[in-house]
mmCIF file of C-alpha atoms in Angstrom:
data_model
loop_
_atom_site.group_PDB
_atom_site.id
_atom_site.type_symbol
_atom_site.label_atom_id
_atom_site.label_comp_id
_atom_site.label_asym_id
_atom_site.label_seq_id
_atom_site.Cartn_x
_atom_site.Cartn_y
_atom_site.Cartn_z
ATOM 1 C CA MET A 1 127.438 126.936 55.688
ATOM 2 C CA PRO A 2 124.007 127.789 57.315
ATOM 3 C CA THR A 3 121.515 130.349 54.704
ATOM 4 C CA SER A 4 120.320 131.791 58.276
ATOM 5 C CA LEU A 5 122.324 132.641 61.045
ATOM 6 C CA PRO A 6 120.690 131.523 64.676
ATOM 7 C CA ARG A 7 119.458 134.437 66.772
ATOM 8 C CA THR A 8 119.441 132.667 69.739
ATOM 9 C CA THR A 9 121.394 129.765 71.987
ATOM 10 C CA LYS A 10 120.864 127.470 74.908
ATOM 11 C CA ALA A 11 123.450 128.020 77.435
ATOM 12 C CA LEU A 12 123.932 126.437 80.944
ATOM 13 C CA VAL A 13 124.633 129.407 83.317
ATOM 14 C CA LEU A 14 124.935 130.366 87.098
ATOM 15 C CA GLU A 15 122.268 131.307 89.022
ATOM 16 C CA LYS A 16 122.434 132.000 92.435
ATOM 17 C CA LEU A 17 120.191 130.124 94.804
ATOM 18 C CA THR A 18 117.608 131.990 96.683
ATOM 19 C CA ARG A 19 118.175 129.457 99.381
ATOM 20 C CA ALA A 20 121.558 127.624 99.400
ATOM 21 C CA ARG A 21 121.979 124.161 99.739
ATOM 22 C CA PRO A 22 124.907 123.301 101.236
ATOM 23 C CA PRO A 23 128.101 122.995 99.840
ATOM 24 C CA LEU A 24 125.844 124.513 96.876
ATOM 25 C CA LEU A 25 125.788 128.350 96.761
ATOM 26 C CA TYR A 26 124.552 128.394 92.829
ATOM 27 C CA ASP A 27 122.257 126.361 90.543
ATOM 28 C CA ALA A 28 123.270 125.112 87.145
ATOM 29 C CA ALA A 29 120.512 125.978 84.391
ATOM 30 C CA VAL A 30 119.653 125.683 80.969
ATOM 31 C CA ARG A 31 118.589 129.526 79.533
ATOM 32 C CA GLU A 32 118.182 131.081 76.348
ATOM 33 C CA GLN A 33 120.213 133.650 75.285
ATOM 34 C CA SER A 34 120.328 136.243 72.766
ATOM 35 C CA ILE A 35 123.387 135.979 70.215
ATOM 36 C CA PRO A 36 125.019 139.554 70.002
ATOM 37 C CA THR A 37 125.331 140.931 66.567
ATOM 38 C CA LEU A 38 128.940 140.267 65.369
ATOM 39 C CA GLU A 39 131.294 143.184 65.205
ATOM 40 C CA PRO A 40 134.701 143.852 63.305
ATOM 41 C CA GLY A 41 137.279 140.794 64.349
ATOM 42 C CA GLN A 42 134.432 138.768 65.628
ATOM 43 C CA VAL A 43 133.461 134.805 64.338
ATOM 44 C CA LEU A 44 130.329 132.756 65.412
ATOM 45 C CA VAL A 45 131.268 129.443 66.628
ATOM 46 C CA LYS A 46 128.848 126.424 66.317
ATOM 47 C CA ILE A 47 130.389 124.499 69.932
ATOM 48 C CA GLY A 48 130.581 120.826 69.254
ATOM 49 C CA ALA A 49 132.384 119.733 72.268
ATOM 50 C CA VAL A 50 133.116 121.169 75.719
ATOM 51 C CA SER A 51 135.105 119.787 78.485
ATOM 52 C CA PHE A 52 134.152 120.264 82.510
ATOM 53 C CA ASN A 53 136.854 121.510 84.718
ATOM 54 C CA ARG A 54 137.262 121.271 88.319
ATOM 55 C CA ARG A 55 136.562 125.172 88.524
ATOM 56 C CA ASP A 56 132.850 124.630 87.382
ATOM 57 C CA PHE A 57 132.570 122.423 90.385
ATOM 58 C CA TRP A 58 133.920 125.009 92.371
ATOM 59 C CA MET A 59 131.471 127.687 91.112
ATOM 60 C CA ARG A 60 128.805 126.439 92.317
ATOM 61 C CA ARG A 61 130.135 126.353 95.366
ATOM 62 C CA GLY A 62 131.057 130.255 95.827
ATOM 63 C CA LEU A 63 134.539 129.073 95.977
ATOM 64 C CA TYR A 64 135.883 130.795 92.740
ATOM 65 C CA PRO A 65 137.359 134.635 92.502
ATOM 66 C CA ARG A 66 135.153 136.801 90.559
ATOM 67 C CA ILE A 67 131.889 134.615 89.923
ATOM 68 C CA VAL A 68 129.286 136.488 88.139
ATOM 69 C CA ASP A 69 125.404 135.662 88.908
ATOM 70 C CA GLY A 70 123.678 135.024 85.540
ATOM 71 C CA SER A 71 127.070 134.339 83.384
ATOM 72 C CA THR A 72 127.903 131.090 81.299
ATOM 73 C CA PHE A 73 129.780 128.051 82.547
ATOM 74 C CA GLY A 74 132.626 126.366 80.643
ATOM 75 C CA SER A 75 136.484 127.391 79.936
ATOM 76 C CA ASP A 76 137.233 124.801 77.003
ATOM 77 C CA GLY A 77 135.550 124.101 73.624
ATOM 78 C CA ALA A 78 135.866 123.232 70.084
ATOM 79 C CA GLY A 79 133.283 123.641 67.114
ATOM 80 C CA THR A 80 132.821 125.122 63.898
ATOM 81 C CA VAL A 81 133.070 128.754 62.658
ATOM 82 C CA ILE A 82 129.501 129.269 60.673
ATOM 83 C CA ALA A 83 129.930 133.289 60.510
ATOM 84 C CA ALA A 84 132.093 136.244 60.769
ATOM 85 C CA ALA A 85 132.061 139.798 60.890
ATOM 86 C CA ASP A 86 134.570 139.665 57.692
ATOM 87 C CA PRO A 87 132.582 137.773 54.909
ATOM 88 C CA ALA A 88 135.873 136.607 53.422
ATOM 89 C CA ASP A 89 137.447 135.496 56.693
ATOM 90 C CA PRO A 90 139.619 132.378 55.872
ATOM 91 C CA LEU A 91 138.514 130.958 59.280
ATOM 92 C CA LEU A 92 134.891 130.155 57.776
ATOM 93 C CA ALA A 93 133.812 126.508 58.099
ATOM 94 C CA GLN A 94 137.172 125.699 59.786
ATOM 95 C CA ARG A 95 137.039 124.121 62.723
ATOM 96 C CA VAL A 96 138.550 125.766 65.991
ATOM 97 C CA PHE A 97 138.996 125.480 69.647
ATOM 98 C CA LEU A 98 138.658 128.489 71.784
ATOM 99 C CA THR A 99 141.610 129.735 73.932
ATOM 100 C CA PRO A 100 140.538 129.359 77.429
ATOM 101 C CA MET A 101 142.461 132.614 79.156
ATOM 102 C CA ARG A 102 142.811 136.161 78.497
ATOM 103 C CA GLY A 103 146.038 138.224 79.363
ATOM 104 C CA LEU A 104 149.149 136.734 78.158
ATOM 105 C CA GLU A 105 148.952 138.747 74.553
ATOM 106 C CA SER A 106 152.244 140.515 75.550
ATOM 107 C CA ASP A 107 153.983 137.682 77.512
ATOM 108 C CA PRO A 108 153.152 134.031 77.148
ATOM 109 C CA THR A 109 154.773 133.314 79.972
ATOM 110 C CA GLY A 110 153.354 135.120 82.712
ATOM 111 C CA PRO A 111 149.721 136.772 82.490
ATOM 112 C CA GLU A 112 148.818 140.280 82.691
ATOM 113 C CA SER A 113 147.105 142.456 84.707
ATOM 114 C CA GLU A 114 143.954 142.224 83.376
ATOM 115 C CA PHE A 115 143.962 138.114 83.477
ATOM 116 C CA GLY A 116 140.782 136.323 83.106
ATOM 117 C CA ILE A 117 139.476 132.531 82.285
ATOM 118 C CA LEU A 118 136.415 131.889 80.269
ATOM 119 C CA GLY A 119 133.313 131.093 81.730
ATOM 120 C CA GLY A 120 131.412 132.146 85.208
ATOM 121 C CA GLY A 121 132.943 135.576 85.178
ATOM 122 C CA SER A 122 133.098 139.075 83.646
ATOM 123 C CA VAL A 123 136.506 138.958 82.020
ATOM 124 C CA PRO A 124 135.781 137.554 79.532
ATOM 125 C CA PRO A 125 132.278 138.009 79.742
ATOM 126 C CA ILE A 126 131.446 134.730 77.860
ATOM 127 C CA GLY A 127 131.596 130.639 78.704
ATOM 128 C CA THR A 128 131.926 127.889 76.412
ATOM 129 C CA PHE A 129 128.988 125.573 77.717
ATOM 130 C CA ALA A 130 126.389 127.032 74.834
ATOM 131 C CA GLU A 131 125.472 126.212 71.490
ATOM 132 C CA TYR A 132 127.014 129.257 69.885
ATOM 133 C CA VAL A 133 129.629 131.628 71.311
ATOM 134 C CA VAL A 134 130.489 134.863 69.566
ATOM 135 C CA VAL A 135 134.281 135.199 69.996
ATOM 136 C CA PRO A 136 137.079 137.277 68.607
ATOM 137 C CA ARG A 137 138.711 136.013 65.747
ATOM 138 C CA ILE A 138 142.265 135.933 67.561
ATOM 139 C CA GLU A 139 141.079 133.710 70.414
ATOM 140 C CA VAL A 140 140.214 130.683 68.536
ATOM 141 C CA ILE A 141 142.884 128.236 67.233
ATOM 142 C CA PRO A 142 142.313 126.099 64.138
ATOM 143 C CA THR A 143 142.080 122.444 65.153
ATOM 144 C CA PRO A 144 144.715 119.903 63.967
ATOM 145 C CA THR A 145 142.969 117.626 61.422
ATOM 146 C CA HIS A 146 144.144 114.411 63.035
ATOM 147 C CA LEU A 147 141.884 115.570 66.651
ATOM 148 C CA THR A 148 138.292 115.428 66.876
ATOM 149 C CA ASP A 149 136.302 118.167 68.845
ATOM 150 C CA GLU A 150 136.028 116.281 71.819
ATOM 151 C CA GLN A 151 140.097 116.002 71.617
ATOM 152 C CA ILE A 152 140.903 118.923 71.340
ATOM 153 C CA ALA A 153 138.304 120.610 73.624
ATOM 154 C CA ALA A 154 139.870 118.299 76.545
ATOM 155 C CA TRP A 155 143.232 120.050 77.070
ATOM 156 C CA PRO A 156 143.440 123.888 76.520
ATOM 157 C CA LEU A 157 142.764 125.169 79.962
ATOM 158 C CA GLY A 158 144.884 122.207 81.807
ATOM 159 C CA GLY A 159 147.445 122.989 79.156
ATOM 160 C CA LEU A 160 147.538 126.283 79.550
ATOM 161 C CA THR A 161 147.777 125.773 83.845
ATOM 162 C CA ALA A 162 150.490 123.368 83.101
ATOM 163 C CA TRP A 163 151.979 125.753 80.980
ATOM 164 C CA ARG A 164 152.130 128.769 83.433
ATOM 165 C CA ALA A 165 153.372 126.219 86.171
ATOM 166 C CA ILE A 166 156.530 124.973 83.905
ATOM 167 C CA ALA A 167 157.237 129.171 82.957
ATOM 168 C CA LEU A 168 157.093 129.913 86.435
ATOM 169 C CA ALA A 169 159.499 127.413 87.573
ATOM 170 C CA GLN A 170 161.692 128.386 84.502
ATOM 171 C CA ILE A 171 162.269 124.719 83.596
ATOM 172 C CA SER A 172 164.548 124.206 80.132
ATOM 173 C CA ARG A 173 166.147 121.153 78.726
ATOM 174 C CA GLY A 174 167.931 118.799 80.925
ATOM 175 C CA ASP A 175 166.318 120.100 84.082
ATOM 176 C CA ILE A 176 165.161 117.129 86.615
ATOM 177 C CA VAL A 177 161.240 117.816 87.308
ATOM 178 C CA LEU A 178 159.579 115.947 90.052
ATOM 179 C CA ILE A 179 155.513 115.738 89.382
ATOM 180 C CA THR A 180 153.637 114.587 92.265
ATOM 181 C CA GLY A 181 150.358 112.852 92.317
ATOM 182 C CA ILE A 182 150.510 112.088 88.167
ATOM 183 C CA GLY A 183 147.276 111.028 86.902
ATOM 184 C CA GLY A 184 145.498 114.308 86.698
ATOM 185 C CA GLY A 185 144.855 116.207 83.585
ATOM 186 C CA VAL A 186 147.147 119.174 84.510
ATOM 187 C CA ALA A 187 149.879 116.654 85.819
ATOM 188 C CA ILE A 188 149.950 114.847 82.511
ATOM 189 C CA LEU A 189 150.010 117.912 80.325
ATOM 190 C CA ALA A 190 152.770 119.194 82.536
ATOM 191 C CA LEU A 191 154.449 115.747 81.721
ATOM 192 C CA GLN A 192 153.967 115.749 78.202
ATOM 193 C CA ILE A 193 155.210 119.855 78.056
ATOM 194 C CA CYS A 194 157.961 118.921 79.972
ATOM 195 C CA VAL A 195 159.308 115.950 78.008
ATOM 196 C CA ALA A 196 158.713 117.907 74.814
ATOM 197 C CA MET A 197 161.015 120.583 76.332
ATOM 198 C CA GLY A 198 163.889 118.109 76.981
ATOM 199 C CA ALA A 199 163.753 117.905 80.693
ATOM 200 C CA LEU A 200 164.026 114.456 82.605
ATOM 201 C CA VAL A 201 160.584 114.109 84.735
ATOM 202 C CA TYR A 202 159.645 112.009 87.690
ATOM 203 C CA VAL A 203 156.734 111.072 88.946
ATOM 204 C CA THR A 204 154.994 110.442 92.077
ATOM 205 C CA SER A 205 151.578 108.449 92.579
ATOM 206 C CA GLY A 206 149.791 105.957 94.875
ATOM 207 C CA ASN A 207 148.683 103.577 91.697
ATOM 208 C CA GLN A 208 151.133 102.066 89.624
ATOM 209 C CA GLN A 209 149.346 101.769 86.546
ATOM 210 C CA LYS A 210 149.396 105.646 86.472
ATOM 211 C CA ILE A 211 153.592 105.369 86.930
ATOM 212 C CA ASP A 212 153.474 102.924 84.228
ATOM 213 C CA LYS A 213 151.522 105.325 81.630
ATOM 214 C CA ALA A 214 153.864 108.281 82.679
ATOM 215 C CA VAL A 215 157.106 106.251 82.074
ATOM 216 C CA ALA A 216 155.217 105.091 78.710
ATOM 217 C CA LEU A 217 154.410 109.114 77.934
ATOM 218 C CA GLY A 218 158.300 109.867 78.671
ATOM 219 C CA ALA A 219 158.754 109.754 82.264
ATOM 220 C CA LYS A 220 162.220 108.729 83.519
ATOM 221 C CA GLY A 221 160.842 107.077 86.516
ATOM 222 C CA GLY A 222 158.233 106.923 89.279
ATOM 223 C CA LEU A 223 157.693 106.545 93.027
ATOM 224 C CA LEU A 224 154.991 104.243 94.013
ATOM 225 C CA TYR A 225 154.091 106.256 97.628
ATOM 226 C CA THR A 226 151.650 103.032 98.543
ATOM 227 C CA GLN A 227 151.905 99.868 98.094
ATOM 228 C CA GLY A 228 149.074 97.182 98.574
ATOM 229 C CA GLY A 229 147.392 100.061 100.154
ATOM 230 C CA GLN A 230 149.785 100.629 102.977
ATOM 231 C CA SER A 231 150.608 104.204 103.722
ATOM 232 C CA GLN A 232 153.997 105.907 102.520
ATOM 233 C CA SER A 233 155.588 105.552 105.938
ATOM 234 C CA GLU A 234 154.738 102.048 106.353
ATOM 235 C CA ALA A 235 155.803 100.647 102.457
ATOM 236 C CA PRO A 236 159.335 99.812 102.645
ATOM 237 C CA LYS A 237 161.450 102.835 101.680
ATOM 238 C CA LYS A 238 163.871 101.641 99.368
ATOM 239 C CA ARG A 239 164.010 102.730 96.060
ATOM 240 C CA ASP A 240 165.750 102.018 92.681
ATOM 241 C CA THR A 241 165.581 105.845 91.399
ATOM 242 C CA VAL A 242 167.175 108.819 93.350
ATOM 243 C CA ALA A 243 166.483 112.052 91.361
ATOM 244 C CA SER A 244 168.736 115.114 92.705
ATOM 245 C CA GLY A 245 168.851 118.679 90.989
ATOM 246 C CA GLY A 246 165.826 120.611 89.256
ATOM 247 C CA ALA A 247 165.001 124.225 87.693
ATOM 248 C CA ALA A 248 165.309 127.460 89.175
ATOM 249 C CA ASP A 249 162.129 128.140 91.180
ATOM 250 C CA SER A 250 160.956 124.440 91.118
ATOM 251 C CA TRP A 251 163.774 121.635 92.642
ATOM 252 C CA ALA A 252 163.893 118.453 94.038
ATOM 253 C CA THR A 253 167.273 117.001 96.068
ATOM 254 C CA THR A 254 166.820 113.402 97.258
ATOM 255 C CA SER A 255 169.546 111.439 98.749
ATOM 256 C CA ARG A 256 169.819 107.747 100.057
ATOM 257 C CA GLU A 257 171.176 106.519 103.283
ATOM 258 C CA HIS A 258 170.973 102.838 104.850
ATOM 259 C CA GLY A 259 168.441 102.097 101.766
ATOM 260 C CA GLU A 260 165.971 104.971 102.984
ATOM 261 C CA LEU A 261 165.567 108.290 101.183
ATOM 262 C CA LYS A 262 165.925 111.364 102.542
ATOM 263 C CA ASP A 263 163.692 114.384 100.950
ATOM 264 C CA LYS A 264 163.856 117.885 100.660
ATOM 265 C CA LEU A 265 161.334 119.268 98.395
ATOM 266 C CA ARG A 266 160.632 122.967 97.541
ATOM 267 C CA CYS A 267 158.101 124.176 94.686
ATOM 268 C CA SER A 268 156.874 127.212 93.895
ATOM 269 C CA ALA A 269 155.002 125.984 90.815
ATOM 270 C CA ARG A 270 152.324 122.953 91.362
ATOM 271 C CA PHE A 271 150.822 120.854 88.946
#
């Protein structure tokens, strides 16, 4: 543990451009910030790794709600607790990762009215793209010992995004789930969560390697919607796997007639 605590931190912040450079409305600038004094229930985390999300890019384009000029980027972060308001806090010197969302305390399956995501806004007014971050101790989780900071920082926001879709769809053991466009971070995490819950997962992709990886992670099968660069409409229609059924608000029915797939798909939850 350090003998003296830092008083300032460098952070990557959003700054409104005085002259817009379409499509960008905000710049990303490194700025020196004061580290606030720890209040009861807070800890100081020295950030070891962060991850970049698509929302960070959208914010630079002004395409995300409730953007605050001068706020710090970053929803995902991991590091080490180097100070706490309580000098006997058991989190001291522990590796942790930050929870990326606020507003799931009363019901983990759905957000409360005061919902927010770290980075770029006022609720909460913090971001992870900094050397040091002060956060409530209840908003950090000990990092599993088999994972590095880089590994653990890669999944929290994507994982919770996937979880919210799964909870909305009320997926449970035995349900058949179709995840389209497998390969992205949220889609892969949704696949892993659904498999762990005992759901039967099928996927689609334009890349056979992504389908093979999904099957290795537990998917029951996949549909390659392009073949040799052909569009789906040009590719052969016959498929071996036909899935029917689904879960609550997110389901797919597929039937085969004369070697062709006739699909009906309704999704209230998108990965």
